[in-house]
Amino acid sequence: MYTSKISGLGYYVPENVVTNDDLSKIMDTNDEWIQERTGIKQRRHIKKGDGNSTSVMGVKAAKIAIERADISKDDIELIIFATLSPDMYFPGGGVRVQDMMDMKTIPALDVRNQCSGFVYAISVADQFIKTGMYKNVLVIGSENHSGGLDMTTRGRGVSVIFGDGAGAAVLTRSKEEGRGILSTHLHSEGAHAKELSLEGPSTEHWVPEIIAEDPQENIPYYPYMNGQFVFKNAVVRFSEVINEGLQANNLTAADINMLIPHQANLRISQFVQRQFKLSDDQVYNNIQKYGNTTAASIPIALTEAWEEGKIKEGDLVVLAAFGSGFTWGSAIIKW
Ligand code: UT7
């Protein structure tokens, strides 16, 4: 019986720091509102001409993860790329990474599960490894939000929250039972698809049609979020799916050494922390620095926590995510 372990982690964020005060110069918002509601102090945005894109950032994170896994890029047998902000409508970012890293003609799979993208991608990688099909799988979560946000007062309820960045993990086959990824748990509820969505451009909303119809008001090519509805669902689903993962492994919250929640909103993470009676040392948050980087948020946070020595051999690490779809999931890992 094979298991998969995370053998390498890496992340990359663009150099360009955008503070809440910077945003207040281009829209009607302020530092106090943003920090009070979300915990965010600043985020990174790609700067025009800095050479970054969703795939480019993914490559930068992947190179670090591969080096730390102590393997070569040629040892990777599958790329799984999670994003909601691909460079192109199609093809997805996976094949771009394969090309930019000059990898062999290995398969590249794109995952479109937004904030849950990394947990979904880890779960897929884990299944391929457990069945014996692949030995080393590269999983990337990367987002270029700043390229597609409405940076005016009209879009402030969404645009102040999101940031750019990428994180990556190498999953490697192992024979150590009871170690590595113990289980993953995935869910979706498409009835709420439109509550956090970007409808166009798509086959339902082609840009030429939108412009012809109503150039000023009808703008489904900016993200829409029913913030309070998303918040209410998030706190319930985070708790459910963490409990589901713990129960599946006969564990309790007391066994958790580190919870890495998707960095949706510091208030959501704090709510979950209280529910599970975890200390500040048991929950990792970095939304204050990077905002919500969707599919990239968990691998960036996981990498930082590991780099800071907060995750040690034998620790129980729980990943949990919730977002657009709605989709949500958890991964229970014995490090
Ligand atoms: O990662 C995917 C999952 N996403 C989430 O989990 C996000 C979940 N939702 C949230 O985090 C919160 O709902 C938000 C942070 C997005 C919004 O906080 P809220 O407390 O739900 O605020 P609200 O949308 O109810 O807006 C309250 C007020 C409104 O003004 P009025 O109508 O009371 O006069 C908004 O127009 O705040 C106003 N507002 C802002 N004011 C200053 C909305 N955005 C801003 C802003 N700056 N950026």
mmCIF file of C-alpha atoms and ligand atoms in Angstrom:
data_model
loop_
_atom_site.group_PDB
_atom_site.id
_atom_site.type_symbol
_atom_site.label_atom_id
_atom_site.label_comp_id
_atom_site.label_asym_id
_atom_site.label_seq_id
_atom_site.Cartn_x
_atom_site.Cartn_y
_atom_site.Cartn_z
ATOM 1 C CA MET A 1 0.000 0.000 0.000
ATOM 2 C CA TYR A 2 1.439 3.353 -1.028
ATOM 3 C CA THR A 3 0.913 6.653 0.741
ATOM 4 C CA SER A 4 1.910 10.136 -0.377
ATOM 5 C CA LYS A 5 3.930 12.636 1.577
ATOM 6 C CA ILE A 6 4.708 16.268 0.904
ATOM 7 C CA SER A 7 8.424 16.200 0.080
ATOM 8 C CA GLY A 8 8.912 19.823 -1.015
ATOM 9 C CA LEU A 9 7.185 23.178 -0.631
ATOM 10 C CA GLY A 10 7.711 26.597 -2.218
ATOM 11 C CA TYR A 11 5.972 29.900 -2.744
ATOM 12 C CA TYR A 12 6.383 33.122 -4.652
ATOM 13 C CA VAL A 13 4.665 36.492 -4.289
ATOM 14 C CA PRO A 14 5.251 39.549 -6.493
ATOM 15 C CA GLU A 15 7.465 42.278 -4.994
ATOM 16 C CA ASN A 16 4.864 45.016 -5.402
ATOM 17 C CA VAL A 17 3.207 45.666 -2.007
ATOM 18 C CA VAL A 18 -0.229 47.345 -2.063
ATOM 19 C CA THR A 19 -1.348 48.679 1.327
ATOM 20 C CA ASN A 20 -4.885 49.534 2.389
ATOM 21 C CA ASP A 21 -3.883 53.202 2.217
ATOM 22 C CA ASP A 22 -2.779 52.701 -1.404
ATOM 23 C CA LEU A 23 -6.267 51.359 -2.195
ATOM 24 C CA SER A 24 -7.960 54.265 -0.423
ATOM 25 C CA LYS A 25 -6.334 56.579 -2.999
ATOM 26 C CA ILE A 26 -8.127 54.894 -5.914
ATOM 27 C CA MET A 27 -11.483 53.942 -4.323
ATOM 28 C CA ASP A 28 -13.685 54.906 -1.394
ATOM 29 C CA THR A 29 -12.285 52.589 1.266
ATOM 30 C CA ASN A 30 -10.023 52.876 4.290
ATOM 31 C CA ASP A 31 -7.510 50.926 6.363
ATOM 32 C CA GLU A 32 -9.812 50.699 9.379
ATOM 33 C CA TRP A 33 -12.713 49.119 7.437
ATOM 34 C CA ILE A 34 -10.494 46.582 5.695
ATOM 35 C CA GLN A 35 -8.575 45.533 8.824
ATOM 36 C CA GLU A 36 -11.661 45.359 11.010
ATOM 37 C CA ARG A 37 -13.678 43.195 8.579
ATOM 38 C CA THR A 38 -10.907 41.046 7.084
ATOM 39 C CA GLY A 39 -7.646 41.415 9.032
ATOM 40 C CA ILE A 40 -5.838 42.372 5.811
ATOM 41 C CA LYS A 41 -3.123 45.058 6.062
ATOM 42 C CA GLN A 42 -1.567 44.641 2.616
ATOM 43 C CA ARG A 43 -1.435 42.366 -0.402
ATOM 44 C CA ARG A 44 0.896 41.817 -3.386
ATOM 45 C CA HIS A 45 -0.114 42.802 -6.900
ATOM 46 C CA ILE A 46 1.686 41.974 -10.119
ATOM 47 C CA LYS A 47 3.085 45.171 -11.621
ATOM 48 C CA LYS A 48 2.768 45.690 -15.347
ATOM 49 C CA GLY A 49 6.046 44.721 -16.955
ATOM 50 C CA ASP A 50 7.438 42.715 -14.006
ATOM 51 C CA GLY A 51 7.212 39.545 -16.092
ATOM 52 C CA ASN A 52 4.789 37.749 -13.784
ATOM 53 C CA SER A 53 1.639 35.886 -14.746
ATOM 54 C CA THR A 54 -0.327 33.107 -13.070
ATOM 55 C CA SER A 55 1.832 30.451 -14.772
ATOM 56 C CA VAL A 56 5.116 32.334 -14.306
ATOM 57 C CA MET A 57 4.500 32.681 -10.552
ATOM 58 C CA GLY A 58 3.514 29.009 -10.456
ATOM 59 C CA VAL A 59 6.830 28.085 -12.061
ATOM 60 C CA LYS A 60 8.782 30.178 -9.534
ATOM 61 C CA ALA A 61 7.056 28.429 -6.615
ATOM 62 C CA ALA A 62 7.405 25.006 -8.282
ATOM 63 C CA LYS A 63 11.159 25.338 -8.789
ATOM 64 C CA ILE A 64 11.666 25.922 -5.051
ATOM 65 C CA ALA A 65 9.388 22.983 -4.133
ATOM 66 C CA ILE A 66 11.209 20.625 -6.530
ATOM 67 C CA GLU A 67 14.624 21.660 -5.219
ATOM 68 C CA ARG A 68 13.508 21.119 -1.628
ATOM 69 C CA ALA A 69 12.098 17.695 -2.554
ATOM 70 C CA ASP A 70 15.637 16.908 -3.659
ATOM 71 C CA ILE A 71 14.533 15.655 -7.060
ATOM 72 C CA SER A 72 14.900 16.946 -10.605
ATOM 73 C CA LYS A 73 12.097 18.390 -12.707
ATOM 74 C CA ASP A 74 12.468 15.267 -14.851
ATOM 75 C CA ASP A 75 11.324 13.132 -11.906
ATOM 76 C CA ILE A 76 7.902 14.831 -11.955
ATOM 77 C CA GLU A 77 5.316 12.586 -13.628
ATOM 78 C CA LEU A 78 2.178 14.744 -13.373
ATOM 79 C CA ILE A 79 1.448 18.464 -12.991
ATOM 80 C CA ILE A 80 -1.778 19.569 -11.302
ATOM 81 C CA PHE A 81 -2.443 23.284 -11.605
ATOM 82 C CA ALA A 82 -5.173 24.992 -9.577
ATOM 83 C CA THR A 83 -6.310 28.531 -10.410
ATOM 84 C CA LEU A 84 -9.350 30.684 -11.127
ATOM 85 C CA SER A 85 -7.227 33.241 -12.969
ATOM 86 C CA PRO A 86 -5.468 31.406 -15.805
ATOM 87 C CA ASP A 87 -3.221 33.288 -18.247
ATOM 88 C CA MET A 88 -5.547 32.265 -21.067
ATOM 89 C CA TYR A 89 -9.191 31.177 -21.297
ATOM 90 C CA PHE A 90 -7.751 27.931 -22.640
ATOM 91 C CA PRO A 91 -5.487 26.004 -22.412
ATOM 92 C CA GLY A 92 -4.934 26.057 -18.657
ATOM 93 C CA GLY A 93 -1.803 26.841 -16.670
ATOM 94 C CA GLY A 94 -0.564 23.250 -16.361
ATOM 95 C CA VAL A 95 0.730 22.996 -19.917
ATOM 96 C CA ARG A 96 2.287 26.455 -19.658
ATOM 97 C CA VAL A 97 4.265 25.279 -16.609
ATOM 98 C CA GLN A 98 5.295 22.114 -18.466
ATOM 99 C CA ASP A 99 6.614 24.243 -21.322
ATOM 100 C CA MET A 100 8.282 26.981 -19.231
ATOM 101 C CA MET A 101 10.079 24.393 -17.094
ATOM 102 C CA ASP A 102 11.107 22.418 -20.164
ATOM 103 C CA MET A 103 9.640 19.242 -18.719
ATOM 104 C CA LYS A 104 9.038 15.954 -20.522
ATOM 105 C CA THR A 105 5.633 15.362 -22.155
ATOM 106 C CA ILE A 106 4.080 14.476 -18.820
ATOM 107 C CA PRO A 107 0.354 15.034 -18.267
ATOM 108 C CA ALA A 108 -0.829 18.438 -17.029
ATOM 109 C CA LEU A 109 -4.200 18.651 -15.326
ATOM 110 C CA ASP A 110 -6.025 21.882 -14.478
ATOM 111 C CA VAL A 111 -8.231 22.107 -11.411
ATOM 112 C CA ARG A 112 -10.958 24.762 -11.309
ATOM 113 C CA ASN A 113 -12.127 24.794 -7.746
ATOM 114 C CA GLN A 114 -11.227 28.329 -6.739
ATOM 115 C CA CYS A 115 -10.445 28.678 -3.010
ATOM 116 C CA SER A 116 -10.664 24.894 -2.572
ATOM 117 C CA GLY A 117 -8.434 24.336 -5.606
ATOM 118 C CA PHE A 118 -5.305 23.347 -3.712
ATOM 119 C CA VAL A 119 -7.108 20.869 -1.437
ATOM 120 C CA TYR A 120 -8.853 19.336 -4.460
ATOM 121 C CA ALA A 121 -5.514 19.172 -6.309
ATOM 122 C CA ILE A 122 -3.767 17.511 -3.347
ATOM 123 C CA SER A 123 -6.578 14.981 -3.187
ATOM 124 C CA VAL A 124 -6.238 14.127 -6.896
ATOM 125 C CA ALA A 125 -2.445 13.829 -6.581
ATOM 126 C CA ASP A 126 -2.863 11.575 -3.545
ATOM 127 C CA GLN A 127 -5.156 9.203 -5.443
ATOM 128 C CA PHE A 128 -2.705 8.891 -8.367
ATOM 129 C CA ILE A 129 0.115 8.128 -5.934
ATOM 130 C CA LYS A 130 -1.881 5.668 -3.800
ATOM 131 C CA THR A 131 -2.870 3.612 -6.838
ATOM 132 C CA GLY A 132 0.792 3.355 -7.825
ATOM 133 C CA MET A 133 0.405 5.264 -11.101
ATOM 134 C CA TYR A 134 2.833 8.097 -10.291
ATOM 135 C CA LYS A 135 5.707 8.565 -7.860
ATOM 136 C CA ASN A 136 6.188 12.348 -7.903
ATOM 137 C CA VAL A 137 3.367 14.814 -8.566
ATOM 138 C CA LEU A 138 3.777 18.594 -8.725
ATOM 139 C CA VAL A 139 0.789 20.499 -7.319
ATOM 140 C CA ILE A 140 0.561 24.261 -7.897
ATOM 141 C CA GLY A 141 -1.939 26.888 -6.753
ATOM 142 C CA SER A 142 -1.451 30.292 -8.362
ATOM 143 C CA GLU A 143 -3.534 33.428 -8.828
ATOM 144 C CA ASN A 144 -3.265 36.726 -10.637
ATOM 145 C CA HIS A 145 -6.294 38.451 -9.135
ATOM 146 C CA SER A 146 -5.133 42.009 -9.649
ATOM 147 C CA GLY A 147 -5.430 41.656 -13.419
ATOM 148 C CA GLY A 148 -9.193 41.106 -13.214
ATOM 149 C CA LEU A 149 -10.570 43.108 -10.292
ATOM 150 C CA ASP A 150 -12.836 46.159 -10.434
ATOM 151 C CA MET A 151 -10.475 48.640 -8.751
ATOM 152 C CA THR A 152 -13.116 51.339 -8.372
ATOM 153 C CA THR A 153 -15.517 52.072 -5.499
ATOM 154 C CA ARG A 154 -18.096 49.912 -7.304
ATOM 155 C CA GLY A 155 -15.888 46.837 -6.792
ATOM 156 C CA ARG A 156 -14.523 47.628 -3.306
ATOM 157 C CA GLY A 157 -16.459 44.841 -1.535
ATOM 158 C CA VAL A 158 -14.412 42.308 -3.514
ATOM 159 C CA SER A 159 -11.241 43.990 -4.744
ATOM 160 C CA VAL A 160 -9.725 44.916 -1.365
ATOM 161 C CA ILE A 161 -9.712 41.265 -0.304
ATOM 162 C CA PHE A 162 -7.770 39.531 -3.059
ATOM 163 C CA GLY A 163 -4.033 39.351 -3.734
ATOM 164 C CA ASP A 164 -1.612 37.677 -6.140
ATOM 165 C CA GLY A 165 0.833 34.844 -5.497
ATOM 166 C CA ALA A 166 1.638 31.173 -5.945
ATOM 167 C CA GLY A 167 2.452 28.135 -3.843
ATOM 168 C CA ALA A 168 3.568 24.651 -4.818
ATOM 169 C CA ALA A 169 4.069 21.222 -3.300
ATOM 170 C CA VAL A 170 5.708 18.037 -4.506
ATOM 171 C CA LEU A 171 3.871 14.896 -3.427
ATOM 172 C CA THR A 172 6.051 11.796 -3.355
ATOM 173 C CA ARG A 173 5.229 8.119 -2.993
ATOM 174 C CA SER A 174 6.071 6.597 0.380
ATOM 175 C CA LYS A 175 5.578 3.206 2.019
ATOM 176 C CA GLU A 176 5.455 4.527 5.573
ATOM 177 C CA GLU A 177 2.002 3.636 6.852
ATOM 178 C CA GLY A 178 0.250 6.159 9.061
ATOM 179 C CA ARG A 179 2.387 9.010 7.690
ATOM 180 C CA GLY A 180 1.848 11.553 4.946
ATOM 181 C CA ILE A 181 -1.624 12.339 3.635
ATOM 182 C CA LEU A 182 -3.976 10.268 5.776
ATOM 183 C CA SER A 183 -7.181 11.293 4.025
ATOM 184 C CA THR A 184 -8.870 14.034 2.011
ATOM 185 C CA HIS A 185 -12.540 15.060 2.074
ATOM 186 C CA LEU A 186 -14.189 17.004 -0.738
ATOM 187 C CA HIS A 187 -17.640 18.570 -1.180
ATOM 188 C CA SER A 188 -19.605 20.894 -3.441
ATOM 189 C CA GLU A 189 -22.995 22.626 -3.508
ATOM 190 C CA GLY A 190 -23.608 24.077 -6.959
ATOM 191 C CA ALA A 191 -26.940 25.611 -5.908
ATOM 192 C CA HIS A 192 -24.866 28.596 -4.704
ATOM 193 C CA ALA A 193 -22.636 28.869 -7.780
ATOM 194 C CA LYS A 194 -23.616 32.464 -8.475
ATOM 195 C CA GLU A 195 -23.038 33.759 -4.929
ATOM 196 C CA LEU A 196 -19.284 33.995 -5.591
ATOM 197 C CA SER A 197 -18.642 33.993 -9.296
ATOM 198 C CA LEU A 198 -17.278 35.615 -12.394
ATOM 199 C CA GLU A 199 -19.780 34.950 -15.172
ATOM 200 C CA GLY A 200 -18.039 36.361 -18.189
ATOM 201 C CA PRO A 201 -16.334 36.148 -20.520
ATOM 202 C CA SER A 202 -17.889 32.746 -21.048
ATOM 203 C CA THR A 203 -20.139 30.978 -23.487
ATOM 204 C CA GLU A 204 -23.057 32.608 -21.651
ATOM 205 C CA HIS A 205 -21.491 36.065 -21.709
ATOM 206 C CA TRP A 206 -19.234 36.913 -24.630
ATOM 207 C CA VAL A 207 -17.531 40.255 -24.270
ATOM 208 C CA PRO A 208 -18.766 41.702 -27.599
ATOM 209 C CA GLU A 209 -22.355 40.959 -26.585
ATOM 210 C CA ILE A 210 -21.912 42.581 -23.168
ATOM 211 C CA ILE A 211 -20.412 45.726 -24.623
ATOM 212 C CA ALA A 212 -23.176 45.976 -27.228
ATOM 213 C CA GLU A 213 -25.899 45.425 -24.624
ATOM 214 C CA ASP A 214 -24.878 47.732 -21.834
ATOM 215 C CA PRO A 215 -21.314 49.017 -21.679
ATOM 216 C CA GLN A 216 -21.595 50.742 -18.286
ATOM 217 C CA GLU A 217 -23.691 48.613 -15.959
ATOM 218 C CA ASN A 218 -23.755 45.028 -17.128
ATOM 219 C CA ILE A 219 -20.275 43.855 -16.191
ATOM 220 C CA PRO A 220 -20.310 40.127 -15.401
ATOM 221 C CA TYR A 221 -16.614 39.985 -16.248
ATOM 222 C CA TYR A 222 -15.746 41.280 -12.776
ATOM 223 C CA PRO A 223 -16.092 38.915 -9.822
ATOM 224 C CA TYR A 224 -19.307 39.069 -7.799
ATOM 225 C CA MET A 225 -19.492 38.043 -4.142
ATOM 226 C CA ASN A 226 -22.469 37.938 -1.799
ATOM 227 C CA GLY A 227 -20.078 38.513 1.109
ATOM 228 C CA GLN A 228 -22.311 37.872 4.094
ATOM 229 C CA PHE A 229 -23.884 34.752 2.550
ATOM 230 C CA VAL A 230 -20.441 33.386 1.697
ATOM 231 C CA PHE A 231 -19.207 34.178 5.215
ATOM 232 C CA LYS A 232 -22.116 32.343 6.881
ATOM 233 C CA ASN A 233 -21.656 29.252 4.726
ATOM 234 C CA ALA A 234 -17.866 29.310 5.131
ATOM 235 C CA VAL A 235 -17.855 29.079 8.924
ATOM 236 C CA VAL A 236 -20.285 26.130 8.863
ATOM 237 C CA ARG A 237 -18.525 24.203 6.086
ATOM 238 C CA PHE A 238 -15.008 24.772 7.469
ATOM 239 C CA SER A 239 -16.067 23.243 10.777
ATOM 240 C CA GLU A 240 -17.958 20.353 9.188
ATOM 241 C CA VAL A 241 -15.155 19.291 6.894
ATOM 242 C CA ILE A 242 -12.453 19.557 9.570
ATOM 243 C CA ASN A 243 -14.604 17.387 11.859
ATOM 244 C CA GLU A 244 -15.220 14.926 9.033
ATOM 245 C CA GLY A 245 -11.463 14.554 8.481
ATOM 246 C CA LEU A 246 -10.718 14.140 12.171
ATOM 247 C CA GLN A 247 -13.468 11.564 12.669
ATOM 248 C CA ALA A 248 -12.368 9.543 9.630
ATOM 249 C CA ASN A 249 -8.990 9.098 11.336
ATOM 250 C CA ASN A 250 -10.307 8.593 14.887
ATOM 251 C CA LEU A 251 -8.779 11.915 15.925
ATOM 252 C CA THR A 252 -10.080 14.921 17.819
ATOM 253 C CA ALA A 253 -9.293 18.644 17.677
ATOM 254 C CA ALA A 254 -6.886 18.108 20.573
ATOM 255 C CA ASP A 255 -4.671 16.100 18.192
ATOM 256 C CA ILE A 256 -4.194 19.031 15.765
ATOM 257 C CA ASN A 257 -0.712 20.560 15.817
ATOM 258 C CA MET A 258 -1.293 22.972 12.951
ATOM 259 C CA LEU A 259 -4.443 24.038 11.125
ATOM 260 C CA ILE A 260 -3.802 25.820 7.836
ATOM 261 C CA PRO A 261 -7.134 27.322 6.806
ATOM 262 C CA HIS A 262 -7.629 28.841 3.387
ATOM 263 C CA GLN A 263 -6.929 32.535 3.997
ATOM 264 C CA ALA A 264 -10.421 33.822 3.151
ATOM 265 C CA ASN A 265 -10.860 36.278 5.976
ATOM 266 C CA LEU A 266 -9.059 36.487 9.337
ATOM 267 C CA ARG A 267 -12.458 36.641 11.063
ATOM 268 C CA ILE A 268 -13.417 33.267 9.534
ATOM 269 C CA SER A 269 -10.128 31.699 10.688
ATOM 270 C CA GLN A 270 -10.607 33.121 14.195
ATOM 271 C CA PHE A 271 -14.171 31.765 14.327
ATOM 272 C CA VAL A 272 -12.946 28.291 13.359
ATOM 273 C CA GLN A 273 -10.081 28.548 15.873
ATOM 274 C CA ARG A 274 -12.571 29.285 18.662
ATOM 275 C CA GLN A 275 -14.865 26.444 17.607
ATOM 276 C CA PHE A 276 -12.058 23.904 17.847
ATOM 277 C CA LYS A 277 -10.529 25.551 20.952
ATOM 278 C CA LEU A 278 -7.140 25.899 19.257
ATOM 279 C CA SER A 279 -4.384 28.228 20.466
ATOM 280 C CA ASP A 280 -2.786 30.913 18.286
ATOM 281 C CA ASP A 281 0.186 28.568 17.753
ATOM 282 C CA GLN A 282 -2.108 25.914 16.282
ATOM 283 C CA VAL A 283 -3.579 28.054 13.484
ATOM 284 C CA TYR A 284 -1.471 29.710 10.801
ATOM 285 C CA ASN A 285 -2.628 33.001 9.318
ATOM 286 C CA ASN A 286 -0.839 35.239 6.846
ATOM 287 C CA ILE A 287 -3.820 36.956 5.201
ATOM 288 C CA GLN A 288 -2.607 40.145 6.933
ATOM 289 C CA LYS A 289 0.351 40.241 4.484
ATOM 290 C CA TYR A 290 -1.037 38.714 1.304
ATOM 291 C CA GLY A 291 -4.825 39.075 1.311
ATOM 292 C CA ASN A 292 -6.866 36.181 -0.046
ATOM 293 C CA THR A 293 -4.855 34.467 -2.784
ATOM 294 C CA THR A 294 -7.523 31.794 -3.440
ATOM 295 C CA ALA A 295 -5.891 28.552 -4.725
ATOM 296 C CA ALA A 296 -2.465 29.851 -3.666
ATOM 297 C CA SER A 297 -3.365 30.708 -0.077
ATOM 298 C CA ILE A 298 -2.949 27.258 1.511
ATOM 299 C CA PRO A 299 0.359 26.357 -0.186
ATOM 300 C CA ILE A 300 1.808 29.811 0.610
ATOM 301 C CA ALA A 301 0.722 29.521 4.260
ATOM 302 C CA LEU A 302 1.880 25.894 4.509
ATOM 303 C CA THR A 303 5.289 26.811 3.093
ATOM 304 C CA GLU A 304 5.704 29.783 5.429
ATOM 305 C CA ALA A 305 4.652 27.754 8.472
ATOM 306 C CA TRP A 306 7.145 25.036 7.524
ATOM 307 C CA GLU A 307 9.926 27.570 6.841
ATOM 308 C CA GLU A 308 9.316 29.148 10.263
ATOM 309 C CA GLY A 309 9.754 25.751 11.936
ATOM 310 C CA LYS A 310 6.118 25.613 13.011
ATOM 311 C CA ILE A 311 5.555 22.214 11.377
ATOM 312 C CA LYS A 312 7.725 19.389 12.618
ATOM 313 C CA GLU A 313 8.150 15.708 11.856
ATOM 314 C CA GLY A 314 5.219 13.737 13.289
ATOM 315 C CA ASP A 315 2.885 16.760 13.581
ATOM 316 C CA LEU A 316 -0.779 16.483 12.644
ATOM 317 C CA VAL A 317 -1.419 19.141 10.003
ATOM 318 C CA VAL A 318 -4.936 19.919 8.815
ATOM 319 C CA LEU A 319 -5.672 21.839 5.609
ATOM 320 C CA ALA A 320 -9.189 23.208 5.144
ATOM 321 C CA ALA A 321 -10.754 25.329 2.434
ATOM 322 C CA PHE A 322 -14.078 26.791 1.360
ATOM 323 C CA GLY A 323 -14.986 28.967 -1.585
ATOM 324 C CA SER A 324 -16.722 29.585 -4.862
ATOM 325 C CA GLY A 325 -18.845 26.738 -6.197
ATOM 326 C CA PHE A 326 -19.516 26.385 -3.356
ATOM 327 C CA THR A 327 -16.734 23.868 -2.921
ATOM 328 C CA TRP A 328 -14.942 22.890 0.241
ATOM 329 C CA GLY A 329 -12.548 20.260 1.518
ATOM 330 C CA SER A 330 -9.960 19.172 4.032
ATOM 331 C CA ALA A 331 -6.758 17.155 4.102
ATOM 332 C CA ILE A 332 -5.439 15.394 7.193
ATOM 333 C CA ILE A 333 -1.654 15.012 7.124
ATOM 334 C CA LYS A 334 0.765 13.298 9.479
ATOM 335 C CA TRP A 335 4.000 15.177 8.749
HETATM 336 O O1 UT7 B 1 -12.241 33.040 -0.366
HETATM 337 C C1 UT7 B 1 -13.538 32.815 -0.770
HETATM 338 C C2 UT7 B 1 -14.467 32.982 0.303
HETATM 339 N N1 UT7 B 1 -14.740 34.377 0.548
HETATM 340 C C3 UT7 B 1 -15.062 34.731 1.751
HETATM 341 O O2 UT7 B 1 -15.019 33.921 2.639
HETATM 342 C C4 UT7 B 1 -15.521 36.146 2.003
HETATM 343 C C5 UT7 B 1 -16.625 36.142 3.018
HETATM 344 N N2 UT7 B 1 -17.202 37.453 3.266
HETATM 345 C C6 UT7 B 1 -16.507 38.425 3.894
HETATM 346 O O3 UT7 B 1 -15.346 38.260 4.213
HETATM 347 C C7 UT7 B 1 -17.240 39.706 4.231
HETATM 348 O O4 UT7 B 1 -18.593 39.566 3.902
HETATM 349 C C8 UT7 B 1 -16.641 40.952 3.511
HETATM 350 C C9 UT7 B 1 -15.303 41.302 4.148
HETATM 351 C C10 UT7 B 1 -16.488 40.699 2.052
HETATM 352 C C11 UT7 B 1 -17.569 42.171 3.685
HETATM 353 O O5 UT7 B 1 -17.794 42.436 5.054
HETATM 354 P P1 UT7 B 1 -19.293 42.658 5.551
HETATM 355 O O6 UT7 B 1 -19.197 42.920 6.995
HETATM 356 O O7 UT7 B 1 -20.103 41.478 5.129
HETATM 357 O O8 UT7 B 1 -19.697 43.993 4.821
HETATM 358 P P2 UT7 B 1 -20.912 44.271 3.826
HETATM 359 O O9 UT7 B 1 -20.659 43.679 2.503
HETATM 360 O O10 UT7 B 1 -22.191 43.914 4.513
HETATM 361 O O11 UT7 B 1 -20.836 45.852 3.695
HETATM 362 C C12 UT7 B 1 -21.026 46.702 4.828
HETATM 363 C C13 UT7 B 1 -20.848 48.135 4.399
HETATM 364 C C14 UT7 B 1 -21.656 48.510 3.171
HETATM 365 O O12 UT7 B 1 -22.092 49.856 3.326
HETATM 366 P P3 UT7 B 1 -23.576 50.187 3.814
HETATM 367 O O13 UT7 B 1 -24.476 49.535 2.811
HETATM 368 O O14 UT7 B 1 -23.692 49.582 5.183
HETATM 369 O O15 UT7 B 1 -23.590 51.671 3.815
HETATM 370 C C15 UT7 B 1 -20.658 48.442 2.040
HETATM 371 O O16 UT7 B 1 -20.989 49.270 0.962
HETATM 372 O O17 UT7 B 1 -19.474 48.386 4.035
HETATM 373 C C16 UT7 B 1 -19.417 48.943 2.716
HETATM 374 N N3 UT7 B 1 -18.179 48.454 2.081
HETATM 375 C C17 UT7 B 1 -17.004 49.064 2.234
HETATM 376 N N4 UT7 B 1 -16.623 50.174 2.892
HETATM 377 C C18 UT7 B 1 -15.332 50.529 2.841
HETATM 378 C C19 UT7 B 1 -18.027 47.343 1.315
HETATM 379 N N5 UT7 B 1 -16.736 47.239 0.950
HETATM 380 C C20 UT7 B 1 -16.077 48.285 1.505
HETATM 381 C C21 UT7 B 1 -14.732 48.699 1.501
HETATM 382 N N6 UT7 B 1 -14.411 49.828 2.169
HETATM 383 N N7 UT7 B 1 -13.785 48.014 0.844
#
